[in-house]
Amino acid sequence: MKEIFKNIREFFWPLLEEPKKPEPTLQFLTEEDIKVDSDHLKETLNYTIKCFEDENERSKIIEGKSSLFIGTISVVTTVIIGITSVLINVTQIDGTIILLVFLLFALTLYMARTVWFSIKALERKSYHVMSDSDFIIEGKDDAYYKKLIIKYSTRTRKNSRSINKKVDAMTMAQEYFKRAISTVVLYMCTLFLYFIIKSADHLLGSLQVVCQQVKMAMPHDMNIIILYVISISSLVLSGVRLRRERKEV
């Protein structure tokens, strides 16, 4: 029963679950850990730099998605404010209006959570970069490359925790954004059906007027109908003949 309740809650209101085990202490490389041959040290350094740059790129992608969510939510909020002003002026309250107001409330909560986690992903966190002083170090050949590998690896591992927290916030923002989009679709479908029901009499009246106009425009005399058929047939046959004559020329 508890698991069912958790699944239902997760469907409507997902939460960021705390890890069951505490994060392990970061382990950093030492020169003794680098057992690569001298011929492959430079290549290993390039791989280490690539890992460092990939982590940096991952952070930029997360922040870019967060900014996109905030911009999209701003547009949706503008539309919601306009629709809400119309609903407030409705004098007759029925079940559909109550449902629309409830959907607006749920949508507002989902959007607020999306913006909240997007801002969490954009928050400044401790981030370690390489500076020129990191390259001006003592060491010859293998020792120099090993020291650079350690520096890059250490910063990559330190940055990974901050970036993982950004990923968690981004994941939650995405989950609430998907629920906000689903709520918008449900809201618009409900609003469309409400409009159709309220305008049913007017639409039926307009349809009847159009049918009457079409009926009045149609000829009642059979001779006129036959004349129309003959005229259209003649035009078609003439067009076919002209086309054949052009091909023969």
PDB file of N, CA and C in Angstrom, residues 75-173:
ATOM      1  N   VAL A  75       6.639  32.719 -21.162  1.00  0.00           N
ATOM      2  CA  VAL A  75       5.633  32.862 -22.225  1.00  0.00           C
ATOM      3  C   VAL A  75       4.315  32.242 -21.793  1.00  0.00           C
ATOM      4  N   VAL A  76       4.385  31.044 -21.213  1.00  0.00           N
ATOM      5  CA  VAL A  76       3.158  30.363 -20.767  1.00  0.00           C
ATOM      6  C   VAL A  76       2.460  31.176 -19.676  1.00  0.00           C
ATOM      7  N   THR A  77       3.235  31.788 -18.803  1.00  0.00           N
ATOM      8  CA  THR A  77       2.655  32.598 -17.730  1.00  0.00           C
ATOM      9  C   THR A  77       1.875  33.779 -18.293  1.00  0.00           C
ATOM     10  N   THR A  78       2.385  34.402 -19.338  1.00  0.00           N
ATOM     11  CA  THR A  78       1.682  35.526 -19.967  1.00  0.00           C
ATOM     12  C   THR A  78       0.323  35.095 -20.504  1.00  0.00           C
ATOM     13  N   VAL A  79       0.294  33.927 -21.150  1.00  0.00           N
ATOM     14  CA  VAL A  79      -0.978  33.413 -21.689  1.00  0.00           C
ATOM     15  C   VAL A  79      -1.946  33.093 -20.559  1.00  0.00           C
ATOM     16  N   ILE A  80      -1.441  32.501 -19.483  1.00  0.00           N
ATOM     17  CA  ILE A  80      -2.299  32.121 -18.359  1.00  0.00           C
ATOM     18  C   ILE A  80      -2.917  33.346 -17.712  1.00  0.00           C
ATOM     19  N   ILE A  81      -2.131  34.399 -17.567  1.00  0.00           N
ATOM     20  CA  ILE A  81      -2.659  35.628 -16.961  1.00  0.00           C
ATOM     21  C   ILE A  81      -3.810  36.179 -17.797  1.00  0.00           C
ATOM     22  N   GLY A  82      -3.658  36.141 -19.132  1.00  0.00           N
ATOM     23  CA  GLY A  82      -4.740  36.625 -19.995  1.00  0.00           C
ATOM     24  C   GLY A  82      -5.999  35.785 -19.865  1.00  0.00           C
ATOM     25  N   ILE A  83      -5.843  34.456 -19.825  1.00  0.00           N
ATOM     26  CA  ILE A  83      -7.014  33.579 -19.700  1.00  0.00           C
ATOM     27  C   ILE A  83      -7.653  33.733 -18.327  1.00  0.00           C
ATOM     28  N   THR A  84      -6.837  33.890 -17.310  1.00  0.00           N
ATOM     29  CA  THR A  84      -7.368  34.042 -15.949  1.00  0.00           C
ATOM     30  C   THR A  84      -8.214  35.297 -15.827  1.00  0.00           C
ATOM     31  N   SER A  85      -7.801  36.376 -16.460  1.00  0.00           N
ATOM     32  CA  SER A  85      -8.587  37.615 -16.406  1.00  0.00           C
ATOM     33  C   SER A  85      -9.966  37.426 -17.020  1.00  0.00           C
ATOM     34  N   VAL A  86     -10.062  36.546 -18.029  1.00  0.00           N
ATOM     35  CA  VAL A  86     -11.365  36.256 -18.635  1.00  0.00           C
ATOM     36  C   VAL A  86     -12.220  35.417 -17.695  1.00  0.00           C
ATOM     37  N   LEU A  87     -11.602  34.418 -17.059  1.00  0.00           N
ATOM     38  CA  LEU A  87     -12.370  33.554 -16.156  1.00  0.00           C
ATOM     39  C   LEU A  87     -12.886  34.309 -14.934  1.00  0.00           C
ATOM     40  N   ILE A  88     -12.116  35.308 -14.491  1.00  0.00           N
ATOM     41  CA  ILE A  88     -12.540  36.073 -13.319  1.00  0.00           C
ATOM     42  C   ILE A  88     -13.829  36.838 -13.607  1.00  0.00           C
ATOM     43  N   ASN A  89     -14.026  37.251 -14.854  1.00  0.00           N
ATOM     44  CA  ASN A  89     -15.212  38.026 -15.226  1.00  0.00           C
ATOM     45  C   ASN A  89     -16.438  37.156 -15.483  1.00  0.00           C
ATOM     46  N   VAL A  90     -16.272  35.826 -15.392  1.00  0.00           N
ATOM     47  CA  VAL A  90     -17.419  34.942 -15.595  1.00  0.00           C
ATOM     48  C   VAL A  90     -18.332  35.006 -14.372  1.00  0.00           C
ATOM     49  N   THR A  91     -19.595  35.308 -14.632  1.00  0.00           N
ATOM     50  CA  THR A  91     -20.548  35.435 -13.520  1.00  0.00           C
ATOM     51  C   THR A  91     -21.157  34.100 -13.128  1.00  0.00           C
ATOM     52  N   GLN A  92     -21.331  33.216 -14.089  1.00  0.00           N
ATOM     53  CA  GLN A  92     -21.947  31.920 -13.810  1.00  0.00           C
ATOM     54  C   GLN A  92     -20.856  30.878 -13.553  1.00  0.00           C
ATOM     55  N   ILE A  93     -20.837  30.321 -12.368  1.00  0.00           N
ATOM     56  CA  ILE A  93     -19.847  29.330 -11.993  1.00  0.00           C
ATOM     57  C   ILE A  93     -20.466  27.941 -12.121  1.00  0.00           C
ATOM     58  N   ASP A  94     -19.838  27.086 -12.911  1.00  0.00           N
ATOM     59  CA  ASP A  94     -20.313  25.706 -13.034  1.00  0.00           C
ATOM     60  C   ASP A  94     -19.126  24.763 -12.844  1.00  0.00           C
ATOM     61  N   GLY A  95     -19.388  23.471 -13.067  1.00  0.00           N
ATOM     62  CA  GLY A  95     -18.345  22.476 -12.856  1.00  0.00           C
ATOM     63  C   GLY A  95     -17.141  22.663 -13.766  1.00  0.00           C
ATOM     64  N   THR A  96     -17.387  23.093 -14.998  1.00  0.00           N
ATOM     65  CA  THR A  96     -16.282  23.290 -15.943  1.00  0.00           C
ATOM     66  C   THR A  96     -15.382  24.434 -15.507  1.00  0.00           C
ATOM     67  N   ILE A  97     -15.981  25.524 -15.051  1.00  0.00           N
ATOM     68  CA  ILE A  97     -15.179  26.664 -14.580  1.00  0.00           C
ATOM     69  C   ILE A  97     -14.332  26.257 -13.384  1.00  0.00           C
ATOM     70  N   ILE A  98     -14.921  25.469 -12.475  1.00  0.00           N
ATOM     71  CA  ILE A  98     -14.165  24.995 -11.307  1.00  0.00           C
ATOM     72  C   ILE A  98     -12.996  24.117 -11.750  1.00  0.00           C
ATOM     73  N   LEU A  99     -13.242  23.253 -12.755  1.00  0.00           N
ATOM     74  CA  LEU A  99     -12.173  22.398 -13.269  1.00  0.00           C
ATOM     75  C   LEU A  99     -11.060  23.234 -13.903  1.00  0.00           C
ATOM     76  N   LEU A 100     -11.434  24.272 -14.652  1.00  0.00           N
ATOM     77  CA  LEU A 100     -10.440  25.139 -15.281  1.00  0.00           C
ATOM     78  C   LEU A 100      -9.595  25.870 -14.230  1.00  0.00           C
ATOM     79  N   VAL A 101     -10.254  26.337 -13.191  1.00  0.00           N
ATOM     80  CA  VAL A 101      -9.522  27.022 -12.116  1.00  0.00           C
ATOM     81  C   VAL A 101      -8.570  26.045 -11.415  1.00  0.00           C
ATOM     82  N   PHE A 102      -9.024  24.822 -11.194  1.00  0.00           N
ATOM     83  CA  PHE A 102      -8.165  23.819 -10.564  1.00  0.00           C
ATOM     84  C   PHE A 102      -6.948  23.512 -11.437  1.00  0.00           C
ATOM     85  N   LEU A 103      -7.165  23.388 -12.751  1.00  0.00           N
ATOM     86  CA  LEU A 103      -6.058  23.126 -13.662  1.00  0.00           C
ATOM     87  C   LEU A 103      -5.075  24.302 -13.688  1.00  0.00           C
ATOM     88  N   LEU A 104      -5.618  25.515 -13.618  1.00  0.00           N
ATOM     89  CA  LEU A 104      -4.739  26.692 -13.556  1.00  0.00           C
ATOM     90  C   LEU A 104      -3.886  26.672 -12.284  1.00  0.00           C
ATOM     91  N   PHE A 105      -4.508  26.267 -11.183  1.00  0.00           N
ATOM     92  CA  PHE A 105      -3.770  26.193  -9.915  1.00  0.00           C
ATOM     93  C   PHE A 105      -2.662  25.151  -9.995  1.00  0.00           C
ATOM     94  N   ALA A 106      -2.998  23.955 -10.543  1.00  0.00           N
ATOM     95  CA  ALA A 106      -1.988  22.901 -10.681  1.00  0.00           C
ATOM     96  C   ALA A 106      -0.871  23.341 -11.624  1.00  0.00           C
ATOM     97  N   LEU A 107      -1.265  24.011 -12.709  1.00  0.00           N
ATOM     98  CA  LEU A 107      -0.267  24.483 -13.668  1.00  0.00           C
ATOM     99  C   LEU A 107       0.671  25.507 -13.038  1.00  0.00           C
ATOM    100  N   THR A 108       0.119  26.383 -12.211  1.00  0.00           N
ATOM    101  CA  THR A 108       0.948  27.379 -11.531  1.00  0.00           C
ATOM    102  C   THR A 108       1.960  26.709 -10.608  1.00  0.00           C
ATOM    103  N   LEU A 109       1.528  25.677  -9.894  1.00  0.00           N
ATOM    104  CA  LEU A 109       2.449  24.956  -9.009  1.00  0.00           C
ATOM    105  C   LEU A 109       3.562  24.278  -9.808  1.00  0.00           C
ATOM    106  N   TYR A 110       3.188  23.613 -10.902  1.00  0.00           N
ATOM    107  CA  TYR A 110       4.186  22.935 -11.717  1.00  0.00           C
ATOM    108  C   TYR A 110       5.186  23.927 -12.309  1.00  0.00           C
ATOM    109  N   MET A 111       4.693  25.060 -12.763  1.00  0.00           N
ATOM    110  CA  MET A 111       5.595  26.060 -13.339  1.00  0.00           C
ATOM    111  C   MET A 111       6.508  26.651 -12.278  1.00  0.00           C
ATOM    112  N   ALA A 112       5.961  26.872 -11.089  1.00  0.00           N
ATOM    113  CA  ALA A 112       6.781  27.413 -10.007  1.00  0.00           C
ATOM    114  C   ALA A 112       7.904  26.438  -9.637  1.00  0.00           C
ATOM    115  N   ARG A 113       7.573  25.153  -9.587  1.00  0.00           N
ATOM    116  CA  ARG A 113       8.597  24.151  -9.275  1.00  0.00           C
ATOM    117  C   ARG A 113       9.643  24.059 -10.391  1.00  0.00           C
ATOM    118  N   THR A 114       9.188  24.183 -11.637  1.00  0.00           N
ATOM    119  CA  THR A 114      10.128  24.148 -12.761  1.00  0.00           C
ATOM    120  C   THR A 114      11.123  25.304 -12.679  1.00  0.00           C
ATOM    121  N   VAL A 115      10.597  26.503 -12.426  1.00  0.00           N
ATOM    122  CA  VAL A 115      11.469  27.675 -12.322  1.00  0.00           C
ATOM    123  C   VAL A 115      12.398  27.538 -11.119  1.00  0.00           C
ATOM    124  N   TRP A 116      11.875  27.019 -10.016  1.00  0.00           N
ATOM    125  CA  TRP A 116      12.680  26.878  -8.796  1.00  0.00           C
ATOM    126  C   TRP A 116      13.896  25.979  -9.040  1.00  0.00           C
ATOM    127  N   PHE A 117      13.666  24.797  -9.620  1.00  0.00           N
ATOM    128  CA  PHE A 117      14.771  23.878  -9.863  1.00  0.00           C
ATOM    129  C   PHE A 117      15.679  24.379 -10.981  1.00  0.00           C
ATOM    130  N   SER A 118      15.128  25.113 -11.941  1.00  0.00           N
ATOM    131  CA  SER A 118      15.972  25.696 -12.981  1.00  0.00           C
ATOM    132  C   SER A 118      16.927  26.724 -12.378  1.00  0.00           C
ATOM    133  N   ILE A 119      16.426  27.513 -11.444  1.00  0.00           N
ATOM    134  CA  ILE A 119      17.288  28.483 -10.765  1.00  0.00           C
ATOM    135  C   ILE A 119      18.337  27.763  -9.916  1.00  0.00           C
ATOM    136  N   LYS A 120      17.937  26.640  -9.287  1.00  0.00           N
ATOM    137  CA  LYS A 120      18.901  25.855  -8.514  1.00  0.00           C
ATOM    138  C   LYS A 120      20.035  25.348  -9.412  1.00  0.00           C
ATOM    139  N   ALA A 121      19.668  24.969 -10.643  1.00  0.00           N
ATOM    140  CA  ALA A 121      20.696  24.500 -11.571  1.00  0.00           C
ATOM    141  C   ALA A 121      21.605  25.623 -12.032  1.00  0.00           C
ATOM    142  N   LEU A 122      21.096  26.864 -12.012  1.00  0.00           N
ATOM    143  CA  LEU A 122      21.895  28.009 -12.443  1.00  0.00           C
ATOM    144  C   LEU A 122      22.699  28.633 -11.317  1.00  0.00           C
ATOM    145  N   GLU A 123      22.463  28.186 -10.088  1.00  0.00           N
ATOM    146  CA  GLU A 123      23.170  28.771  -8.959  1.00  0.00           C
ATOM    147  C   GLU A 123      24.674  28.545  -9.069  1.00  0.00           C
ATOM    148  N   ARG A 124      25.426  29.536  -8.631  1.00  0.00           N
ATOM    149  CA  ARG A 124      26.884  29.426  -8.644  1.00  0.00           C
ATOM    150  C   ARG A 124      27.337  28.447  -7.564  1.00  0.00           C
ATOM    151  N   LYS A 125      28.118  27.480  -7.988  1.00  0.00           N
ATOM    152  CA  LYS A 125      28.661  26.496  -7.058  1.00  0.00           C
ATOM    153  C   LYS A 125      30.192  26.487  -7.191  1.00  0.00           C
ATOM    154  N   SER A 126      30.827  25.841  -6.237  1.00  0.00           N
ATOM    155  CA  SER A 126      32.295  25.784  -6.278  1.00  0.00           C
ATOM    156  C   SER A 126      32.743  25.063  -7.547  1.00  0.00           C
ATOM    157  N   TYR A 127      33.592  25.733  -8.303  1.00  0.00           N
ATOM    158  CA  TYR A 127      34.061  25.156  -9.561  1.00  0.00           C
ATOM    159  C   TYR A 127      35.551  25.448  -9.691  1.00  0.00           C
ATOM    160  N   HIS A 128      36.318  24.437 -10.005  1.00  0.00           N
ATOM    161  CA  HIS A 128      37.775  24.532 -10.049  1.00  0.00           C
ATOM    162  C   HIS A 128      38.241  24.559 -11.501  1.00  0.00           C
ATOM    163  N   VAL A 129      39.082  25.538 -11.814  1.00  0.00           N
ATOM    164  CA  VAL A 129      39.587  25.688 -13.175  1.00  0.00           C
ATOM    165  C   VAL A 129      41.121  25.615 -13.144  1.00  0.00           C
ATOM    166  N   MET A 130      41.676  25.512 -14.321  1.00  0.00           N
ATOM    167  CA  MET A 130      43.134  25.511 -14.467  1.00  0.00           C
ATOM    168  C   MET A 130      43.602  26.920 -14.798  1.00  0.00           C
ATOM    169  N   SER A 131      44.694  27.339 -14.160  1.00  0.00           N
ATOM    170  CA  SER A 131      45.270  28.654 -14.433  1.00  0.00           C
ATOM    171  C   SER A 131      46.705  28.477 -14.918  1.00  0.00           C
ATOM    172  N   ASP A 132      47.320  29.597 -15.313  1.00  0.00           N
ATOM    173  CA  ASP A 132      48.679  29.500 -15.848  1.00  0.00           C
ATOM    174  C   ASP A 132      49.674  28.991 -14.800  1.00  0.00           C
ATOM    175  N   SER A 133      49.396  29.287 -13.530  1.00  0.00           N
ATOM    176  CA  SER A 133      50.316  28.832 -12.483  1.00  0.00           C
ATOM    177  C   SER A 133      50.360  27.311 -12.379  1.00  0.00           C
ATOM    178  N   ASP A 134      49.282  26.650 -12.839  1.00  0.00           N
ATOM    179  CA  ASP A 134      49.255  25.188 -12.785  1.00  0.00           C
ATOM    180  C   ASP A 134      50.201  24.563 -13.798  1.00  0.00           C
ATOM    181  N   PHE A 135      50.586  25.299 -14.810  1.00  0.00           N
ATOM    182  CA  PHE A 135      51.468  24.755 -15.836  1.00  0.00           C
ATOM    183  C   PHE A 135      52.934  25.116 -15.583  1.00  0.00           C
ATOM    184  N   ILE A 136      53.148  26.174 -14.792  1.00  0.00           N
ATOM    185  CA  ILE A 136      54.521  26.597 -14.500  1.00  0.00           C
ATOM    186  C   ILE A 136      54.987  25.855 -13.254  1.00  0.00           C
ATOM    187  N   ILE A 137      55.347  24.616 -13.418  1.00  0.00           N
ATOM    188  CA  ILE A 137      55.741  23.763 -12.305  1.00  0.00           C
ATOM    189  C   ILE A 137      57.062  23.076 -12.645  1.00  0.00           C
ATOM    190  N   GLU A 138      57.735  22.622 -11.602  1.00  0.00           N
ATOM    191  CA  GLU A 138      58.992  21.918 -11.802  1.00  0.00           C
ATOM    192  C   GLU A 138      58.729  20.477 -12.230  1.00  0.00           C
ATOM    193  N   GLY A 139      59.642  19.947 -12.934  1.00  0.00           N
ATOM    194  CA  GLY A 139      59.501  18.564 -13.359  1.00  0.00           C
ATOM    195  C   GLY A 139      60.038  18.381 -14.757  1.00  0.00           C
ATOM    196  N   LYS A 140      60.649  17.228 -14.979  1.00  0.00           N
ATOM    197  CA  LYS A 140      61.182  16.934 -16.296  1.00  0.00           C
ATOM    198  C   LYS A 140      60.511  15.694 -16.859  1.00  0.00           C
ATOM    199  N   ASP A 141      60.188  15.806 -18.140  1.00  0.00           N
ATOM    200  CA  ASP A 141      59.655  14.671 -18.899  1.00  0.00           C
ATOM    201  C   ASP A 141      58.466  14.016 -18.174  1.00  0.00           C
ATOM    202  N   ASP A 142      58.641  12.772 -17.701  1.00  0.00           N
ATOM    203  CA  ASP A 142      57.543  11.996 -17.115  1.00  0.00           C
ATOM    204  C   ASP A 142      56.955  12.687 -15.887  1.00  0.00           C
ATOM    205  N   ALA A 143      57.791  13.253 -15.039  1.00  0.00           N
ATOM    206  CA  ALA A 143      57.310  13.879 -13.808  1.00  0.00           C
ATOM    207  C   ALA A 143      56.411  15.070 -14.124  1.00  0.00           C
ATOM    208  N   TYR A 144      56.776  15.832 -15.156  1.00  0.00           N
ATOM    209  CA  TYR A 144      55.961  17.000 -15.528  1.00  0.00           C
ATOM    210  C   TYR A 144      54.580  16.562 -16.002  1.00  0.00           C
ATOM    211  N   TYR A 145      54.543  15.563 -16.880  1.00  0.00           N
ATOM    212  CA  TYR A 145      53.262  15.077 -17.395  1.00  0.00           C
ATOM    213  C   TYR A 145      52.404  14.482 -16.277  1.00  0.00           C
ATOM    214  N   LYS A 146      53.036  13.775 -15.368  1.00  0.00           N
ATOM    215  CA  LYS A 146      52.280  13.172 -14.265  1.00  0.00           C
ATOM    216  C   LYS A 146      51.655  14.239 -13.366  1.00  0.00           C
ATOM    217  N   LYS A 147      52.406  15.310 -13.110  1.00  0.00           N
ATOM    218  CA  LYS A 147      51.865  16.388 -12.271  1.00  0.00           C
ATOM    219  C   LYS A 147      50.668  17.053 -12.952  1.00  0.00           C
ATOM    220  N   LEU A 148      50.744  17.252 -14.249  1.00  0.00           N
ATOM    221  CA  LEU A 148      49.605  17.851 -14.975  1.00  0.00           C
ATOM    222  C   LEU A 148      48.410  16.916 -14.976  1.00  0.00           C
ATOM    223  N   ILE A 149      48.667  15.626 -15.144  1.00  0.00           N
ATOM    224  CA  ILE A 149      47.565  14.650 -15.119  1.00  0.00           C
ATOM    225  C   ILE A 149      46.868  14.690 -13.765  1.00  0.00           C
ATOM    226  N   ILE A 150      47.648  14.781 -12.698  1.00  0.00           N
ATOM    227  CA  ILE A 150      47.065  14.828 -11.349  1.00  0.00           C
ATOM    228  C   ILE A 150      46.241  16.095 -11.159  1.00  0.00           C
ATOM    229  N   LYS A 151      46.749  17.219 -11.629  1.00  0.00           N
ATOM    230  CA  LYS A 151      46.020  18.480 -11.471  1.00  0.00           C
ATOM    231  C   LYS A 151      44.685  18.443 -12.227  1.00  0.00           C
ATOM    232  N   TYR A 152      44.722  18.000 -13.469  1.00  0.00           N
ATOM    233  CA  TYR A 152      43.481  17.930 -14.256  1.00  0.00           C
ATOM    234  C   TYR A 152      42.496  16.923 -13.645  1.00  0.00           C
ATOM    235  N   SER A 153      43.012  15.783 -13.245  1.00  0.00           N
ATOM    236  CA  SER A 153      42.145  14.751 -12.670  1.00  0.00           C
ATOM    237  C   SER A 153      41.521  15.224 -11.356  1.00  0.00           C
ATOM    238  N   THR A 154      42.298  15.902 -10.524  1.00  0.00           N
ATOM    239  CA  THR A 154      41.786  16.398  -9.245  1.00  0.00           C
ATOM    240  C   THR A 154      40.655  17.401  -9.458  1.00  0.00           C
ATOM    241  N   ARG A 155      40.846  18.337 -10.366  1.00  0.00           N
ATOM    242  CA  ARG A 155      39.803  19.340 -10.633  1.00  0.00           C
ATOM    243  C   ARG A 155      38.560  18.717 -11.258  1.00  0.00           C
ATOM    244  N   THR A 156      38.775  17.734 -12.109  1.00  0.00           N
ATOM    245  CA  THR A 156      37.621  17.060 -12.716  1.00  0.00           C
ATOM    246  C   THR A 156      36.784  16.355 -11.669  1.00  0.00           C
ATOM    247  N   ARG A 157      37.422  15.671 -10.740  1.00  0.00           N
ATOM    248  CA  ARG A 157      36.683  14.946  -9.707  1.00  0.00           C
ATOM    249  C   ARG A 157      36.008  15.902  -8.722  1.00  0.00           C
ATOM    250  N   LYS A 158      36.663  17.023  -8.429  1.00  0.00           N
ATOM    251  CA  LYS A 158      36.032  18.003  -7.541  1.00  0.00           C
ATOM    252  C   LYS A 158      34.818  18.650  -8.212  1.00  0.00           C
ATOM    253  N   ASN A 159      34.951  18.958  -9.499  1.00  0.00           N
ATOM    254  CA  ASN A 159      33.842  19.608 -10.218  1.00  0.00           C
ATOM    255  C   ASN A 159      32.671  18.662 -10.441  1.00  0.00           C
ATOM    256  N   SER A 160      32.955  17.359 -10.493  1.00  0.00           N
ATOM    257  CA  SER A 160      31.894  16.399 -10.809  1.00  0.00           C
ATOM    258  C   SER A 160      30.766  16.439  -9.788  1.00  0.00           C
ATOM    259  N   ARG A 161      31.081  16.673  -8.530  1.00  0.00           N
ATOM    260  CA  ARG A 161      30.033  16.711  -7.501  1.00  0.00           C
ATOM    261  C   ARG A 161      29.124  17.917  -7.670  1.00  0.00           C
ATOM    262  N   SER A 162      29.730  19.075  -7.939  1.00  0.00           N
ATOM    263  CA  SER A 162      28.915  20.276  -8.160  1.00  0.00           C
ATOM    264  C   SER A 162      28.046  20.110  -9.392  1.00  0.00           C
ATOM    265  N   ILE A 163      28.610  19.529 -10.444  1.00  0.00           N
ATOM    266  CA  ILE A 163      27.852  19.349 -11.685  1.00  0.00           C
ATOM    267  C   ILE A 163      26.750  18.311 -11.492  1.00  0.00           C
ATOM    268  N   ASN A 164      27.014  17.270 -10.699  1.00  0.00           N
ATOM    269  CA  ASN A 164      25.971  16.265 -10.441  1.00  0.00           C
ATOM    270  C   ASN A 164      24.780  16.883  -9.707  1.00  0.00           C
ATOM    271  N   LYS A 165      25.044  17.839  -8.819  1.00  0.00           N
ATOM    272  CA  LYS A 165      23.946  18.534  -8.145  1.00  0.00           C
ATOM    273  C   LYS A 165      23.145  19.363  -9.139  1.00  0.00           C
ATOM    274  N   LYS A 166      23.825  19.963 -10.107  1.00  0.00           N
ATOM    275  CA  LYS A 166      23.125  20.691 -11.166  1.00  0.00           C
ATOM    276  C   LYS A 166      22.272  19.742 -11.999  1.00  0.00           C
ATOM    277  N   VAL A 167      22.814  18.549 -12.245  1.00  0.00           N
ATOM    278  CA  VAL A 167      22.066  17.545 -13.015  1.00  0.00           C
ATOM    279  C   VAL A 167      20.799  17.136 -12.268  1.00  0.00           C
ATOM    280  N   ASP A 168      20.908  16.933 -10.951  1.00  0.00           N
ATOM    281  CA  ASP A 168      19.735  16.575 -10.154  1.00  0.00           C
ATOM    282  C   ASP A 168      18.661  17.670 -10.244  1.00  0.00           C
ATOM    283  N   ALA A 169      19.089  18.925 -10.106  1.00  0.00           N
ATOM    284  CA  ALA A 169      18.132  20.038 -10.199  1.00  0.00           C
ATOM    285  C   ALA A 169      17.522  20.107 -11.593  1.00  0.00           C
ATOM    286  N   MET A 170      18.352  19.875 -12.621  1.00  0.00           N
ATOM    287  CA  MET A 170      17.848  19.904 -13.996  1.00  0.00           C
ATOM    288  C   MET A 170      16.844  18.782 -14.249  1.00  0.00           C
ATOM    289  N   THR A 171      17.121  17.616 -13.680  1.00  0.00           N
ATOM    290  CA  THR A 171      16.206  16.480 -13.828  1.00  0.00           C
ATOM    291  C   THR A 171      14.845  16.792 -13.219  1.00  0.00           C
ATOM    292  N   MET A 172      14.847  17.391 -12.029  1.00  0.00           N
ATOM    293  CA  MET A 172      13.587  17.740 -11.382  1.00  0.00           C
ATOM    294  C   MET A 172      12.853  18.833 -12.171  1.00  0.00           C
ATOM    295  N   ALA A 173      13.589  19.810 -12.679  1.00  0.00           N
ATOM    296  CA  ALA A 173      12.959  20.859 -13.494  1.00  0.00           C
ATOM    297  C   ALA A 173      12.304  20.251 -14.728  1.00  0.00           C
TER     298      ALA A 173
END
